[in-house]
Short mmCIF file of C-alpha atoms and ligand atoms in Angstrom, two decimals:
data_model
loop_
_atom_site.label_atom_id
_atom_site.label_comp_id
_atom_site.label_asym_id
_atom_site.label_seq_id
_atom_site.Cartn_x
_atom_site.Cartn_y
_atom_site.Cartn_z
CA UNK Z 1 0.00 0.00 0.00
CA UNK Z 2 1.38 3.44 -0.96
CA UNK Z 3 1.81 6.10 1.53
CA UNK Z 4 -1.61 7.85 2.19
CA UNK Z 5 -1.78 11.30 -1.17
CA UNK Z 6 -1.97 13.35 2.42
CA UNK Z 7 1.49 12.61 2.90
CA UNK Z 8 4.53 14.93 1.27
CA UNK Z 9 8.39 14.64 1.37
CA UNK Z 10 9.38 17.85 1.87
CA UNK Z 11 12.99 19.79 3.48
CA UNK Z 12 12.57 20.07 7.03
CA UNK Z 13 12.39 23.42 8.74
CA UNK Z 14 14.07 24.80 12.12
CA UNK Z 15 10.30 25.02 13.55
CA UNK Z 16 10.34 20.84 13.26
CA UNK Z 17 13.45 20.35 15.04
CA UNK Z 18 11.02 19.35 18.39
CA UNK Z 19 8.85 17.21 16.54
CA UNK Z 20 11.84 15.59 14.95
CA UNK Z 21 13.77 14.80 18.69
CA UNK Z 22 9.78 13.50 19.24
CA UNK Z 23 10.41 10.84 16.37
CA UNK Z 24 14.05 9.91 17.50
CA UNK Z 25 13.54 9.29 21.08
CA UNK Z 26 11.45 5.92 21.55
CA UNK Z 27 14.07 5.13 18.83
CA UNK Z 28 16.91 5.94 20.93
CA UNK Z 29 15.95 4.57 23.88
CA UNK Z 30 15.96 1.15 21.70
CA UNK Z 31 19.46 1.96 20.46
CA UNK Z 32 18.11 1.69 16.76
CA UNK Z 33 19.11 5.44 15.99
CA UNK Z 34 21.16 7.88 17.38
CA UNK Z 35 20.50 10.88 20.00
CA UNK Z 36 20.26 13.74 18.73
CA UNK Z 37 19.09 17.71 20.51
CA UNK Z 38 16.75 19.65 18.96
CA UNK Z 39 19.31 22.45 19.14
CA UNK Z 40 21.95 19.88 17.02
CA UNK Z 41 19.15 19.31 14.56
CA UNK Z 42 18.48 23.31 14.06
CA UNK Z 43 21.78 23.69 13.20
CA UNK Z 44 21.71 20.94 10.84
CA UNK Z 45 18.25 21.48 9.72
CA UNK Z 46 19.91 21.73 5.97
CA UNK Z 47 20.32 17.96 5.92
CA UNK Z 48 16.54 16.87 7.11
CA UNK Z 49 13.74 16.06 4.88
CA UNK Z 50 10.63 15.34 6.76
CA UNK Z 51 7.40 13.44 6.16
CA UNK Z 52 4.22 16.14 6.86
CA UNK Z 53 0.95 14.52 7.40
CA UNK Z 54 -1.52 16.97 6.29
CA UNK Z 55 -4.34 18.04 8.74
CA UNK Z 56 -2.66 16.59 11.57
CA UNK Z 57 0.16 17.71 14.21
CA UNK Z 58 3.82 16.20 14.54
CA UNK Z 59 5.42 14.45 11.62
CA UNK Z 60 4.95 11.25 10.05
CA UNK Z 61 8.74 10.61 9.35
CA UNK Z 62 12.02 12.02 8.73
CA UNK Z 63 15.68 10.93 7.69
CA UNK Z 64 18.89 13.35 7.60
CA UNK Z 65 21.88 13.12 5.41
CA UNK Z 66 25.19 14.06 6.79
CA UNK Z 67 28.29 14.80 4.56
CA UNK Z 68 31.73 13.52 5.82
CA UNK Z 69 33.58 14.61 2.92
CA UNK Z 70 35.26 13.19 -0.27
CA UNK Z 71 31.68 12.34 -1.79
CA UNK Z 72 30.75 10.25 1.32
CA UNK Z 73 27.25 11.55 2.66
CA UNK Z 74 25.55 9.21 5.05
CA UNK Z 75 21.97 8.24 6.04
CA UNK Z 76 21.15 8.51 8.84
CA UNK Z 77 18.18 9.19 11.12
CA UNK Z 78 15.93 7.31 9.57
CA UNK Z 79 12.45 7.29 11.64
CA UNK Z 80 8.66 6.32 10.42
CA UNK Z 81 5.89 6.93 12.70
CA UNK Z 82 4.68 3.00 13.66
CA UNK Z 83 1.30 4.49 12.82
CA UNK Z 84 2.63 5.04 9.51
CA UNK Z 85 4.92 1.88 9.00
CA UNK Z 86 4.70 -0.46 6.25
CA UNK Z 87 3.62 1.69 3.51
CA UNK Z 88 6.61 2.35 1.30
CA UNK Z 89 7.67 5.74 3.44
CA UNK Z 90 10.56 4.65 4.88
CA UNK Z 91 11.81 3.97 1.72
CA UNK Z 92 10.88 7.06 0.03
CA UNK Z 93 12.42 9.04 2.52
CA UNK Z 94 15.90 6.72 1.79
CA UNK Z 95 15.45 7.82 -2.04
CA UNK Z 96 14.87 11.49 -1.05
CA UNK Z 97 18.20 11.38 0.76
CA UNK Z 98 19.50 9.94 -1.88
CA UNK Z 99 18.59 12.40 -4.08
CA UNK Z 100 19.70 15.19 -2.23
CA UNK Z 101 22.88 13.43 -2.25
CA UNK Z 102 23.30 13.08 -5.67
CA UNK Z 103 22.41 16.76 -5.67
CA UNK Z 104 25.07 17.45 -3.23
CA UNK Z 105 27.43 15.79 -6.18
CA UNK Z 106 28.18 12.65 -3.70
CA UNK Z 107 30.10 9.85 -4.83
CA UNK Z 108 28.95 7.08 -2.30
CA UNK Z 109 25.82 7.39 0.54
CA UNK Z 110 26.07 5.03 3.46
CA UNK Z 111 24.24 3.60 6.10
CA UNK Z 112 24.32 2.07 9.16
CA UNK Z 113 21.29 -0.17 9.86
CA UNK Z 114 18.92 -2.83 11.91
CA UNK Z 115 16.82 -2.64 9.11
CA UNK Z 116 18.90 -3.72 5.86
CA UNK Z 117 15.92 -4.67 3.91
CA UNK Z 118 14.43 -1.50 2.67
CA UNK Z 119 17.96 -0.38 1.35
CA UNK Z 120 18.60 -3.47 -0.39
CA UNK Z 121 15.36 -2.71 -2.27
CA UNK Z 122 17.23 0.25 -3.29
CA UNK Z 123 20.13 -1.12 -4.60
CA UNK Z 124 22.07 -0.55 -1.47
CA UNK Z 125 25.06 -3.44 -1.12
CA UNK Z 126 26.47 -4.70 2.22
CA UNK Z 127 29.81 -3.85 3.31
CA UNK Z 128 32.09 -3.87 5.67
CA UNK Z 129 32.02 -1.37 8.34
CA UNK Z 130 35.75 -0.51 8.38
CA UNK Z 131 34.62 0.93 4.83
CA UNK Z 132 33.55 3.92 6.83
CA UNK Z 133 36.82 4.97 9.47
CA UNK Z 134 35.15 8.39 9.67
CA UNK Z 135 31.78 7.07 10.82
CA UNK Z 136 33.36 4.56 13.57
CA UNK Z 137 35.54 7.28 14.81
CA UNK Z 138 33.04 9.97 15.44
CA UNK Z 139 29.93 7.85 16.43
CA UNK Z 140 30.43 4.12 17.06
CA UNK Z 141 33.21 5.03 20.01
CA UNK Z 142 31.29 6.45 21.90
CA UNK Z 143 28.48 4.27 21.34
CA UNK Z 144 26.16 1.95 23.90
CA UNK Z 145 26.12 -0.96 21.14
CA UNK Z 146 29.86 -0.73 20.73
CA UNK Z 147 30.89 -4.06 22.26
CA UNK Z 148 27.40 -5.74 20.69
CA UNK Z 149 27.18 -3.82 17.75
CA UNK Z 150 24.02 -5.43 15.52
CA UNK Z 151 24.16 -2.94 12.80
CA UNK Z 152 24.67 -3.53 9.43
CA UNK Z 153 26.82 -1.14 7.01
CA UNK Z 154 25.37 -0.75 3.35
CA UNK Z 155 26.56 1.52 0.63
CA UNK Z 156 25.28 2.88 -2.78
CA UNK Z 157 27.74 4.04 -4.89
CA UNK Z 158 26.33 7.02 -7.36
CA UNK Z 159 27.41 7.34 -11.08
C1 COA T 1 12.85 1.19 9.44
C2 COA T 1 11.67 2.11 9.12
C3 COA T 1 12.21 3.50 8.76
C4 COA T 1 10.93 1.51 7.90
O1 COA T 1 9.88 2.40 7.54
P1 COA T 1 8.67 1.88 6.61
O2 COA T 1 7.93 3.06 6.17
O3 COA T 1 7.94 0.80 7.31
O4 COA T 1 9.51 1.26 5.39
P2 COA T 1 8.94 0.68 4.02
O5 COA T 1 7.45 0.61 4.09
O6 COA T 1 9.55 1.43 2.92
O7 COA T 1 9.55 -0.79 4.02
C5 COA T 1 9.01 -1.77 4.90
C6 COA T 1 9.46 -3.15 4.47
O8 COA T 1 9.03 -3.38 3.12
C7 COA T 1 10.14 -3.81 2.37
N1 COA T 1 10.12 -3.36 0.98
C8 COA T 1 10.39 -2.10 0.53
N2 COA T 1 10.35 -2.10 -0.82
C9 COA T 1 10.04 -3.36 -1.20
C10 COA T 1 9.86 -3.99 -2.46
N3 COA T 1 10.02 -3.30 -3.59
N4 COA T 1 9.55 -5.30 -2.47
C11 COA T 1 9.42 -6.00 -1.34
N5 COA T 1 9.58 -5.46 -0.09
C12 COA T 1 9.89 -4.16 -0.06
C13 COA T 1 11.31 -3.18 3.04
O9 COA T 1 12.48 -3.90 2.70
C14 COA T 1 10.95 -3.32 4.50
O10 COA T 1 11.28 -4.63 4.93
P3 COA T 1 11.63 -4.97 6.45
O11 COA T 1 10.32 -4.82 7.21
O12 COA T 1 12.13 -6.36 6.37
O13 COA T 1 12.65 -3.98 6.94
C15 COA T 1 10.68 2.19 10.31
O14 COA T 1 10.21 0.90 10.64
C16 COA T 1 11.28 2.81 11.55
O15 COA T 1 11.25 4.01 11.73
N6 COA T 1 11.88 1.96 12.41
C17 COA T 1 12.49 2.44 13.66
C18 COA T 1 13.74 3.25 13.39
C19 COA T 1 14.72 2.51 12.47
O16 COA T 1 14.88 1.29 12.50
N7 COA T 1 15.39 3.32 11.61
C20 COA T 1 16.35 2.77 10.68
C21 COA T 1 17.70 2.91 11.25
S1 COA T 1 18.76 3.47 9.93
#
């Protein structure tokens, strides 16, 4: 089933930064996506795109790109409303980070993920994490999962 026609892909805005932290947190608190403030997402608000549900408060979904130079952008939080789960918006949200990507004239978009499935649908490949020295020094060391980590790396390299 296709995301409901009330739903739109759109950049995020400073003004969703708390609704965004409202997305993240039950997701944190499961160690499926990182923390992040709503004052760290404001000043990053460049690299959102959110999911609007119109008529109705809060957001249905959102994902962020983050650029760690060299053409390597990755995906990261990646958040659908359960209420909206299921429906094909997780991955739309992937290909609308993808696209700003490709906009952003990357050469490879990365992620690391619970949830392989919906990037493999996307042509994402799996690969090793130690593809990514950037990502494990700024994130996974200080990590809670370090010394369990589940997640998987996947990468889509861009023409
Ligand atoms: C992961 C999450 C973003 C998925 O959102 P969603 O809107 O349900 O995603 P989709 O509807 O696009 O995809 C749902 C399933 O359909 C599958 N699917 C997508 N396209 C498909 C296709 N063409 N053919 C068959 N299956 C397909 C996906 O692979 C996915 O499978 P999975 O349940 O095994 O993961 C959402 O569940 C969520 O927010 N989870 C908590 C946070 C999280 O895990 N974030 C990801 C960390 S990077």
């Amino acid at each position: 089933m296709p995301p409901s026609p009330a739903i739109a892909i759109v950049p995020a805005t400073k003004a969703d930064a708390e609704a965004i932290v409202d997305l993240l947190t039950p997701n944190v608190a499961k160690q499926i996506v990182l923390p992040r403030t709503a004052d760290d997402i404001r000043a990053h608000i460049g690299n959102f795109h959110v999911a609007r549900w119109h008529g109705h408060p809060g957001l249905a979904g959102c994902v962020a790109l983050r650029d760690f130079g060299d053409g390597l952008h990755e995906i990261r939080s990646l958040v659908v409303a359960p209420e909206h789960g299921g429906q094909g918006l997780g991955s739309l949200l992937v290909k609308t980070a993808v696209e700003l990507a490709v906009a952003r004239h990357a050469k490879r978009v990365f992620t690391l993920t619970v949830r392989p499935n919906l990037f493999l649908h996307l042509g994402f490949t799996q690969v090793p994490v130690t593809d990514f020295p950037q990502k494990v020094w700024s994130d996974c060391a200080n990590c809670p999962k370090r010394q369990h980590c589940d997640e998987i790396a996947l990468a889509l390299d861009l023409a």
